[in-house]
Amino acid sequence: MSMVDIINKKRLGSKLSDHEIEEAFLGYDRGEIPDYQMSALLMAICANGMCEDEVFKLTDVFIRSGDMLDLSEVEGTTVDKHSTGGVGDKTTLIVAPIVASLGVKVPKMSGRGLGHTGGTIDKLESIPGFRVDLSEQEFIQQLNTVGFSIISQTAHLAPLDKKIYALRDVTGTVESIPLIASSIMSKKIASGADKIVLDVKVGKGALLKTQEDAIEISRLMKKIGEHYGKEVDTMITYMDIPLGTSIGNALEILEVMKILSNEENNYLVALSKALAAKMVQLGLGIPIEEASRRVEDSIKTGKAYEKFMEMIESQGGNIGELRVSGYTKDIPSSKKGHIIGMDAYQFGKLSLDLGGGRKTKEDKIDPRVGIVLKKKIGDDVEVGEILCTLYTKEEGYNLEEDITNYYTFSEEKDQPLSSTNLF
Ligand code: URA
């Protein structure tokens, strides 16, 4: 069948055979199918979806385009974690040391930030000396000694997904449940962990905007896991507001250290504990209540903090050299009221504009810049009170926009967002 026939078949809503999926996607990988034809097929998939068999086949094609990481030399159970990403999302850095301190191995390959969302690897690179490029052997060795390691995703893992993702990014074909599910799961399966916990984000700052979509993708990703004999658990969590109190690379590392020192208590902390408990439950095969109790203990006793520091040191990082910018600017509120909303997307963009992210793949990040939020959902604010502090590259940073507009105020003290207890 020609590529045009395959595109037409999907455009009319029919199921593609295994052979047709291979022809189209492997053909694209070999450079035989041009971008415009693959874009048309992706758009037809966005419009008409894929059935489970098609999603399994596509995931398989992505996995087989690269290498599978062999973690058989790692002693004990390995549990991986993936978050569909967001603003101020530092959950991996909190969850992994907690889980590793409780005897479950966490092999974590992470990505860099793109657009308004941050990436774990950029956050870790704000620590001078930190190596994100351990060899496979070093990665496995650290898993056996420290219990967890966080490295940059290697180029050999599902490389065809990377190519297709880059095309989706510029053709309006990112937001498709079968395409997102096969993209994420191909990388998770190729990464080799025994079990996987997925943090599926829903809301304004997330890829998935409705709970129905989040439920559907969770179901599908579990099915893909089952197909490969992997136990997968998911949590649907909320991504309308920035997670935690800091946005920006070095600032977020400092926030992680505070959380692991048991000095914070907010939605991010609750979310991280819940994710960690799920990973411990899966990894040790114990009831969730017992897993939650151990997670609390790990933070209270300082074990999780020590584990975090052990990982940083083992990967060459010098935490004493971590720096945030010395130039700060307090942002006063131009309105009075009760905060009922904060626009995660706008805060992510602001951090990007301050130099904390990349606008093109070649941009260099300034790890010292970012935002510290002083007011949160549910707080009452008077005109002139400080909403947040910007850490800027230089003194006298001027903003054209009023950041007060990133907040939604209510005159009444009504319910703070009900979805803050989504999980
Ligand atoms: N993250 C991925 O890795 N792939 C997608 O398609 C969406 C989010």
CSV table of C-alpha atoms and ligand atoms in Angstrom, one decimal:
chain,number,residue,atom,x,y,z
A,1,MET,CA,0.0,0.0,0.0
A,2,SER,CA,1.3,3.5,-0.8
A,3,MET,CA,1.7,6.1,1.9
A,4,VAL,CA,-1.2,8.1,0.3
A,5,ASP,CA,-3.4,4.9,0.7
A,6,ILE,CA,-2.4,4.6,4.3
A,7,ILE,CA,-3.2,8.3,5.0
A,8,ASN,CA,-6.6,8.0,3.3
A,9,LYS,CA,-7.4,4.8,5.2
A,10,LYS,CA,-6.8,6.6,8.6
A,11,ARG,CA,-8.5,9.7,7.4
A,12,LEU,CA,-11.6,7.6,6.8
A,13,GLY,CA,-11.4,6.2,10.3
A,14,SER,CA,-10.2,2.6,9.5
A,15,LYS,CA,-7.8,0.5,11.5
A,16,LEU,CA,-4.3,0.3,10.1
A,17,SER,CA,-2.7,-3.2,10.0
A,18,ASP,CA,0.7,-3.9,11.6
A,19,HIS,CA,2.2,-3.9,8.2
A,20,GLU,CA,0.8,-0.5,7.3
A,21,ILE,CA,2.1,1.0,10.6
A,22,GLU,CA,5.5,-0.4,9.9
A,23,GLU,CA,5.5,0.8,6.3
A,24,ALA,CA,4.6,4.3,7.3
A,25,PHE,CA,6.7,4.8,10.4
A,26,LEU,CA,9.8,2.7,9.5
A,27,GLY,CA,9.7,4.3,6.1
A,28,TYR,CA,9.8,7.7,7.7
A,29,ASP,CA,12.7,6.6,9.9
A,30,ARG,CA,14.6,5.5,6.8
A,31,GLY,CA,14.0,8.9,5.2
A,32,GLU,CA,11.8,7.4,2.5
A,33,ILE,CA,8.6,9.1,3.6
A,34,PRO,CA,8.7,12.9,3.6
A,35,ASP,CA,7.7,15.1,6.5
A,36,TYR,CA,4.5,16.4,4.8
A,37,GLN,CA,3.1,12.8,4.3
A,38,MET,CA,4.0,11.8,7.9
A,39,SER,CA,2.4,15.1,9.1
A,40,ALA,CA,-0.8,14.2,7.2
A,41,LEU,CA,-0.9,10.7,8.8
A,42,LEU,CA,-0.3,12.1,12.3
A,43,MET,CA,-3.2,14.6,11.8
A,44,ALA,CA,-5.5,11.8,10.6
A,45,ILE,CA,-4.5,9.9,13.8
A,46,CYS,CA,-5.3,13.0,15.9
A,47,ALA,CA,-8.7,13.2,14.3
A,48,ASN,CA,-9.7,9.6,14.2
A,49,GLY,CA,-7.6,8.0,17.0
A,50,MET,CA,-6.1,4.5,17.1
A,51,CYS,CA,-7.4,1.2,18.6
A,52,GLU,CA,-5.3,-0.6,21.2
A,53,ASP,CA,-3.7,-3.0,18.6
A,54,GLU,CA,-2.5,0.0,16.6
A,55,VAL,CA,-1.1,1.7,19.7
A,56,PHE,CA,0.7,-1.5,20.7
A,57,LYS,CA,2.2,-1.8,17.3
A,58,LEU,CA,3.3,1.9,17.1
A,59,THR,CA,4.9,1.6,20.6
A,60,ASP,CA,6.8,-1.5,19.4
A,61,VAL,CA,8.1,0.3,16.3
A,62,PHE,CA,9.3,3.2,18.5
A,63,ILE,CA,11.0,0.8,20.9
A,64,ARG,CA,12.7,-1.2,18.2
A,65,SER,CA,14.1,1.9,16.5
A,66,GLY,CA,16.7,2.0,19.3
A,67,ASP,CA,18.3,0.1,22.1
A,68,MET,CA,16.7,-1.4,25.3
A,69,LEU,CA,18.6,-0.6,28.5
A,70,ASP,CA,19.5,-3.9,30.3
A,71,LEU,CA,19.1,-3.4,34.0
A,72,SER,CA,19.5,-7.1,34.9
A,73,GLU,CA,22.7,-6.3,36.9
A,74,VAL,CA,20.8,-4.0,39.2
A,75,GLU,CA,20.1,-5.8,42.5
A,76,GLY,CA,16.5,-5.6,43.7
A,77,THR,CA,13.3,-4.2,42.2
A,78,THR,CA,13.6,-1.1,39.9
A,79,VAL,CA,10.7,1.3,39.8
A,80,ASP,CA,10.7,4.2,37.2
A,81,LYS,CA,8.6,7.3,37.4
A,82,HIS,CA,7.4,9.6,34.7
A,83,SER,CA,5.5,12.9,34.9
A,84,THR,CA,3.8,14.4,31.9
A,85,GLY,CA,5.5,17.7,33.0
A,86,GLY,CA,4.6,21.1,34.1
A,87,VAL,CA,5.7,24.4,35.7
A,88,GLY,CA,7.8,24.1,38.8
A,89,ASP,CA,7.5,20.3,38.6
A,90,LYS,CA,10.4,19.0,40.7
A,91,THR,CA,8.6,15.9,41.9
A,92,THR,CA,11.3,13.5,40.5
A,93,LEU,CA,14.0,15.2,42.6
A,94,ILE,CA,11.9,14.8,45.8
A,95,VAL,CA,10.4,11.3,45.1
A,96,ALA,CA,13.5,9.5,43.9
A,97,PRO,CA,15.7,9.9,47.1
A,98,ILE,CA,12.7,9.1,49.3
A,99,VAL,CA,12.0,5.9,47.4
A,100,ALA,CA,15.7,4.9,47.2
A,101,SER,CA,16.2,5.5,50.9
A,102,LEU,CA,13.5,2.8,51.4
A,103,GLY,CA,15.3,0.1,49.4
A,104,VAL,CA,13.6,0.5,46.0
A,105,LYS,CA,16.0,1.2,43.1
A,106,VAL,CA,15.0,4.2,40.9
A,107,PRO,CA,16.7,4.3,37.5
A,108,LYS,CA,15.7,7.7,36.1
A,109,MET,CA,16.3,9.1,32.7
A,110,SER,CA,15.0,12.6,32.4
A,111,GLY,CA,14.6,15.3,29.8
A,112,ARG,CA,15.4,19.0,29.5
A,113,GLY,CA,12.8,21.8,29.6
A,114,LEU,CA,11.2,23.0,26.4
A,115,GLY,CA,8.8,25.9,26.0
A,116,HIS,CA,7.2,27.0,29.2
A,117,THR,CA,7.9,23.8,31.1
A,118,GLY,CA,11.1,23.0,33.1
A,119,GLY,CA,13.2,19.8,32.9
A,120,THR,CA,14.8,17.8,35.6
A,121,ILE,CA,18.2,17.7,33.8
A,122,ASP,CA,18.4,21.5,33.6
A,123,LYS,CA,17.7,21.7,37.3
A,124,LEU,CA,20.4,19.3,38.2
A,125,GLU,CA,22.9,21.0,35.9
A,126,SER,CA,22.6,24.2,38.0
A,127,ILE,CA,24.7,22.3,40.5
A,128,PRO,CA,28.4,22.9,39.5
A,129,GLY,CA,30.1,19.7,38.4
A,130,PHE,CA,27.0,17.6,38.3
A,131,ARG,CA,27.2,14.9,35.5
A,132,VAL,CA,24.1,14.0,33.7
A,133,ASP,CA,25.9,11.9,31.1
A,134,LEU,CA,27.0,8.8,33.1
A,135,SER,CA,27.8,5.7,31.0
A,136,GLU,CA,25.4,2.8,31.2
A,137,GLN,CA,27.9,1.0,33.4
A,138,GLU,CA,28.3,4.0,35.8
A,139,PHE,CA,24.5,4.3,35.9
A,140,ILE,CA,24.1,0.6,36.9
A,141,GLN,CA,26.9,0.8,39.4
A,142,GLN,CA,25.3,3.9,41.1
A,143,LEU,CA,22.0,2.2,41.2
A,144,ASN,CA,23.7,-0.7,43.1
A,145,THR,CA,25.6,1.6,45.5
A,146,VAL,CA,23.4,4.7,46.0
A,147,GLY,CA,20.0,3.3,45.0
A,148,PHE,CA,19.1,5.9,42.4
A,149,SER,CA,20.6,7.9,39.6
A,150,ILE,CA,19.2,10.6,37.3
A,151,ILE,CA,20.7,11.0,33.9
A,152,SER,CA,19.9,12.5,30.6
A,153,GLN,CA,17.9,10.4,28.2
A,154,THR,CA,20.4,8.7,25.8
A,155,ALA,CA,20.1,9.2,22.1
A,156,HIS,CA,19.7,5.5,21.5
A,157,LEU,CA,16.4,5.2,23.4
A,158,ALA,CA,13.4,5.2,21.0
A,159,PRO,CA,15.1,7.6,18.5
A,160,LEU,CA,12.1,7.4,16.1
A,161,ASP,CA,9.8,8.8,18.8
A,162,LYS,CA,12.2,11.7,19.1
A,163,LYS,CA,12.0,12.4,15.4
A,164,ILE,CA,8.2,12.0,15.3
A,165,TYR,CA,7.8,14.2,18.5
A,166,ALA,CA,9.8,17.0,16.9
A,167,LEU,CA,7.4,16.8,13.9
A,168,ARG,CA,4.3,16.7,16.1
A,169,ASP,CA,5.6,19.8,18.0
A,170,VAL,CA,5.4,21.9,14.8
A,171,THR,CA,2.4,20.4,13.1
A,172,GLY,CA,-0.3,20.7,15.9
A,173,THR,CA,-0.3,17.0,16.5
A,174,VAL,CA,1.0,16.7,20.0
A,175,GLU,CA,-2.4,16.5,21.8
A,176,SER,CA,-3.5,13.0,20.7
A,177,ILE,CA,-4.1,10.3,23.3
A,178,PRO,CA,-2.7,7.4,21.3
A,179,LEU,CA,0.3,9.4,20.1
A,180,ILE,CA,1.2,10.6,23.6
A,181,ALA,CA,0.6,7.2,25.2
A,182,SER,CA,2.9,5.4,22.6
A,183,SER,CA,5.5,8.1,22.8
A,184,ILE,CA,5.8,8.0,26.6
A,185,MET,CA,5.5,4.3,27.0
A,186,SER,CA,8.1,3.4,24.3
A,187,LYS,CA,10.7,5.4,26.3
A,188,LYS,CA,9.6,3.9,29.6
A,189,ILE,CA,9.7,0.3,28.3
A,190,ALA,CA,13.1,0.9,26.6
A,191,SER,CA,14.5,2.3,29.9
A,192,GLY,CA,14.2,-1.2,31.3
A,193,ALA,CA,12.7,-0.7,34.8
A,194,ASP,CA,10.6,-3.6,36.3
A,195,LYS,CA,7.7,-1.3,37.3
A,196,ILE,CA,6.5,2.1,36.4
A,197,VAL,CA,4.5,4.9,38.1
A,198,LEU,CA,3.1,7.6,35.9
A,199,ASP,CA,2.1,11.0,37.1
A,200,VAL,CA,-0.6,12.1,34.6
A,201,LYS,CA,-1.0,15.8,34.8
A,202,VAL,CA,-4.3,17.5,33.9
A,203,GLY,CA,-5.2,21.2,33.8
A,204,LYS,CA,-4.4,24.5,32.1
A,205,GLY,CA,-0.6,24.1,32.4
A,206,ALA,CA,-0.7,20.5,31.2
A,207,LEU,CA,-0.9,18.7,27.9
A,208,LEU,CA,-4.2,17.1,28.9
A,209,LYS,CA,-6.9,19.5,29.7
A,210,THR,CA,-9.8,17.3,30.9
A,211,GLN,CA,-10.1,14.6,33.5
A,212,GLU,CA,-11.8,12.3,31.0
A,213,ASP,CA,-8.7,12.5,28.7
A,214,ALA,CA,-6.4,11.9,31.7
A,215,ILE,CA,-8.4,8.8,32.7
A,216,GLU,CA,-8.4,7.5,29.2
A,217,ILE,CA,-4.6,7.9,28.7
A,218,SER,CA,-4.0,6.3,32.1
A,219,ARG,CA,-6.0,3.3,31.1
A,220,LEU,CA,-4.2,3.0,27.8
A,221,MET,CA,-0.7,3.4,29.2
A,222,LYS,CA,-1.5,0.7,31.8
A,223,LYS,CA,-2.6,-1.6,28.9
A,224,ILE,CA,0.6,-0.9,27.0
A,225,GLY,CA,2.6,-1.8,30.2
A,226,GLU,CA,0.6,-5.0,30.6
A,227,HIS,CA,1.4,-5.9,27.0
A,228,TYR,CA,5.1,-5.8,27.8
A,229,GLY,CA,4.7,-7.6,31.1
A,230,LYS,CA,5.3,-4.4,33.2
A,231,GLU,CA,3.3,-3.4,36.2
A,232,VAL,CA,2.2,0.2,35.7
A,233,ASP,CA,0.3,2.4,38.1
A,234,THR,CA,-0.9,5.9,37.4
A,235,MET,CA,-1.9,9.0,39.4
A,236,ILE,CA,-4.0,11.7,37.8
A,237,THR,CA,-2.8,15.0,39.3
A,238,TYR,CA,-3.5,18.7,39.0
A,239,MET,CA,-1.5,21.1,36.9
A,240,ASP,CA,-3.2,24.5,36.8
A,241,ILE,CA,-1.0,26.3,39.2
A,242,PRO,CA,2.8,26.2,39.5
A,243,LEU,CA,4.0,23.3,41.7
A,244,GLY,CA,5.6,24.5,44.9
A,245,THR,CA,7.0,27.9,45.6
A,246,SER,CA,9.9,28.2,43.2
A,247,ILE,CA,10.3,28.2,39.4
A,248,GLY,CA,13.8,28.3,38.0
A,249,ASN,CA,16.6,25.8,38.1
A,250,ALA,CA,18.9,26.6,41.1
A,251,LEU,CA,15.9,27.9,43.1
A,252,GLU,CA,14.1,24.6,42.6
A,253,ILE,CA,17.1,22.6,43.8
A,254,LEU,CA,17.0,24.8,47.0
A,255,GLU,CA,13.3,24.1,47.3
A,256,VAL,CA,13.9,20.4,47.0
A,257,MET,CA,16.5,20.5,49.8
A,258,LYS,CA,14.0,22.4,52.0
A,259,ILE,CA,11.2,19.8,51.4
A,260,LEU,CA,13.6,16.9,52.0
A,261,SER,CA,14.5,18.6,55.3
A,262,ASN,CA,10.8,18.6,56.3
A,263,GLU,CA,10.5,22.4,56.2
A,264,GLU,CA,7.6,22.7,53.8
A,265,ASN,CA,4.0,21.5,53.7
A,266,ASN,CA,2.0,22.3,50.6
A,267,TYR,CA,0.4,20.6,47.6
A,268,LEU,CA,3.7,19.7,46.0
A,269,VAL,CA,4.8,18.0,49.2
A,270,ALA,CA,1.6,16.0,49.4
A,271,LEU,CA,1.8,15.1,45.8
A,272,SER,CA,5.4,13.9,46.1
A,273,LYS,CA,4.7,11.8,49.2
A,274,ALA,CA,1.7,10.2,47.4
A,275,LEU,CA,3.8,9.4,44.3
A,276,ALA,CA,6.7,8.1,46.5
A,277,ALA,CA,4.2,5.9,48.5
A,278,LYS,CA,2.9,4.4,45.2
A,279,MET,CA,6.4,3.6,44.1
A,280,VAL,CA,7.3,2.0,47.4
A,281,GLN,CA,4.0,0.0,47.4
A,282,LEU,CA,4.9,-1.4,44.0
A,283,GLY,CA,8.6,-1.9,44.7
A,284,LEU,CA,8.2,-3.7,48.0
A,285,GLY,CA,4.8,-5.2,47.5
A,286,ILE,CA,3.4,-3.7,50.7
A,287,PRO,CA,0.1,-2.0,51.5
A,288,ILE,CA,-0.2,1.7,50.6
A,289,GLU,CA,-0.8,2.7,54.2
A,290,GLU,CA,2.5,1.0,55.3
A,291,ALA,CA,4.3,2.6,52.2
A,292,SER,CA,3.0,6.1,53.2
A,293,ARG,CA,4.2,5.6,56.8
A,294,ARG,CA,7.7,4.7,55.6
A,295,VAL,CA,7.7,7.7,53.2
A,296,GLU,CA,6.9,10.1,56.1
A,297,ASP,CA,9.6,8.4,58.2
A,298,SER,CA,12.2,8.8,55.5
A,299,ILE,CA,11.7,12.5,55.4
A,300,LYS,CA,11.4,13.0,59.2
A,301,THR,CA,14.5,11.1,60.0
A,302,GLY,CA,16.6,12.9,57.3
A,303,LYS,CA,17.2,9.7,55.4
A,304,ALA,CA,15.7,11.1,52.1
A,305,TYR,CA,17.8,14.3,52.4
A,306,GLU,CA,21.0,12.2,53.0
A,307,LYS,CA,20.2,10.1,50.0
A,308,PHE,CA,19.7,13.2,47.8
A,309,MET,CA,23.1,14.5,48.9
A,310,GLU,CA,24.7,11.1,48.3
A,311,MET,CA,23.4,11.1,44.7
A,312,ILE,CA,24.6,14.6,44.0
A,313,GLU,CA,28.1,13.8,45.3
A,314,SER,CA,28.2,10.5,43.5
A,315,GLN,CA,27.4,12.3,40.2
A,316,GLY,CA,30.2,14.9,40.8
A,317,GLY,CA,28.0,17.8,42.0
A,318,ASN,CA,29.2,20.4,44.4
A,319,ILE,CA,26.1,21.6,46.2
A,320,GLY,CA,28.2,24.2,48.1
A,321,GLU,CA,28.8,26.0,44.8
A,322,LEU,CA,25.1,26.3,43.9
A,323,ARG,CA,24.2,29.9,43.3
A,324,VAL,CA,21.0,32.0,42.7
A,325,SER,CA,21.2,35.5,41.2
A,326,GLY,CA,22.0,38.3,43.6
A,327,TYR,CA,19.7,40.6,41.7
A,328,THR,CA,16.1,40.4,43.0
A,329,LYS,CA,12.9,42.4,42.4
A,330,ASP,CA,9.8,42.2,44.6
A,331,ILE,CA,6.5,42.3,42.7
A,332,PRO,CA,3.7,44.1,44.6
A,333,SER,CA,0.1,43.3,44.0
A,334,SER,CA,-2.0,46.0,42.2
A,335,LYS,CA,-5.2,44.3,43.4
A,336,LYS,CA,-6.8,43.3,46.6
A,337,GLY,CA,-8.7,40.0,47.2
A,338,HIS,CA,-8.6,36.3,47.9
A,339,ILE,CA,-6.4,34.3,45.5
A,340,ILE,CA,-8.4,31.6,43.8
A,341,GLY,CA,-6.2,30.9,40.8
A,342,MET,CA,-2.6,31.3,39.4
A,343,ASP,CA,-1.8,30.8,35.8
A,344,ALA,CA,0.9,28.1,35.6
A,345,TYR,CA,1.5,28.8,31.9
A,346,GLN,CA,2.2,32.5,32.4
A,347,PHE,CA,4.6,31.8,35.3
A,348,GLY,CA,6.4,29.2,33.1
A,349,LYS,CA,6.7,31.8,30.3
A,350,LEU,CA,8.0,34.5,32.8
A,351,SER,CA,10.7,32.1,34.0
A,352,LEU,CA,11.6,31.5,30.3
A,353,ASP,CA,11.8,35.3,29.6
A,354,LEU,CA,14.0,35.7,32.7
A,355,GLY,CA,16.5,33.3,31.0
A,356,GLY,CA,15.6,30.2,32.9
A,357,GLY,CA,14.6,28.2,29.8
A,358,ARG,CA,15.3,27.9,26.1
A,359,LYS,CA,13.3,29.5,23.3
A,360,THR,CA,15.4,27.6,20.8
A,361,LYS,CA,17.2,24.3,21.2
A,362,GLU,CA,20.5,26.2,21.0
A,363,ASP,CA,19.8,28.8,23.8
A,364,LYS,CA,21.9,28.7,26.9
A,365,ILE,CA,20.1,28.7,30.3
A,366,ASP,CA,20.9,30.9,33.2
A,367,PRO,CA,20.5,28.5,36.2
A,368,ARG,CA,20.5,31.4,38.7
A,369,VAL,CA,17.3,33.2,37.6
A,370,GLY,CA,13.6,32.4,38.4
A,371,ILE,CA,10.7,33.3,40.6
A,372,VAL,CA,9.9,32.7,44.2
A,373,LEU,CA,6.2,32.8,45.0
A,374,LYS,CA,5.3,34.5,48.2
A,375,LYS,CA,1.5,34.2,48.0
A,376,LYS,CA,-0.4,31.0,47.2
A,377,ILE,CA,-4.0,29.9,46.5
A,378,GLY,CA,-6.3,30.7,49.4
A,379,ASP,CA,-4.2,33.7,50.6
A,380,ASP,CA,-5.7,37.2,51.1
A,381,VAL,CA,-3.8,40.0,49.5
A,382,GLU,CA,-3.8,43.8,50.0
A,383,VAL,CA,-2.7,46.2,47.3
A,384,GLY,CA,1.0,46.7,47.6
A,385,GLU,CA,1.7,43.3,49.3
A,386,ILE,CA,4.5,41.3,47.7
A,387,LEU,CA,3.1,38.5,45.4
A,388,CYS,CA,6.5,37.1,44.3
A,389,THR,CA,10.2,37.9,44.0
A,390,LEU,CA,12.0,37.7,40.7
A,391,TYR,CA,15.6,36.6,40.5
A,392,THR,CA,17.0,38.4,37.4
A,393,LYS,CA,20.1,38.4,35.3
A,394,GLU,CA,20.8,42.0,35.9
A,395,GLU,CA,19.8,44.9,38.2
A,396,GLY,CA,16.8,47.0,37.3
A,397,TYR,CA,14.9,44.4,35.3
A,398,ASN,CA,11.8,46.0,33.9
A,399,LEU,CA,8.6,44.2,33.2
A,400,GLU,CA,6.0,45.5,30.8
A,401,GLU,CA,3.3,43.3,32.2
A,402,ASP,CA,1.6,43.5,35.5
A,403,ILE,CA,2.2,40.1,37.1
A,404,THR,CA,-0.9,40.6,39.3
A,405,ASN,CA,-2.8,39.6,36.1
A,406,TYR,CA,-1.4,36.0,36.5
A,407,TYR,CA,-3.5,35.6,39.6
A,408,THR,CA,-7.2,35.3,39.8
A,409,PHE,CA,-8.8,37.1,42.7
A,410,SER,CA,-12.2,36.8,44.3
A,411,GLU,CA,-13.8,39.2,46.6
A,412,GLU,CA,-15.3,36.4,48.6
A,413,LYS,CA,-13.4,33.9,50.6
A,414,ASP,CA,-14.7,31.0,48.5
A,415,GLN,CA,-13.3,27.6,48.1
A,416,PRO,CA,-9.7,27.4,47.0
A,417,LEU,CA,-9.5,25.1,44.0
A,418,SER,CA,-11.2,21.8,44.7
A,419,SER,CA,-8.9,20.0,42.3
A,420,THR,CA,-5.9,20.5,44.6
A,421,ASN,CA,-7.0,17.2,46.1
A,422,LEU,CA,-7.2,15.5,42.7
A,423,PHE,CA,-5.1,12.5,43.7
B,1,URA,N1,5.8,13.5,26.5
B,1,URA,C1,6.3,12.6,25.6
B,1,URA,O1,7.4,12.1,25.9
B,1,URA,N2,5.6,12.4,24.5
B,1,URA,C2,4.5,13.0,24.2
B,1,URA,O2,3.9,12.7,23.2
B,1,URA,C3,4.0,13.9,25.2
B,1,URA,C4,4.7,14.2,26.3
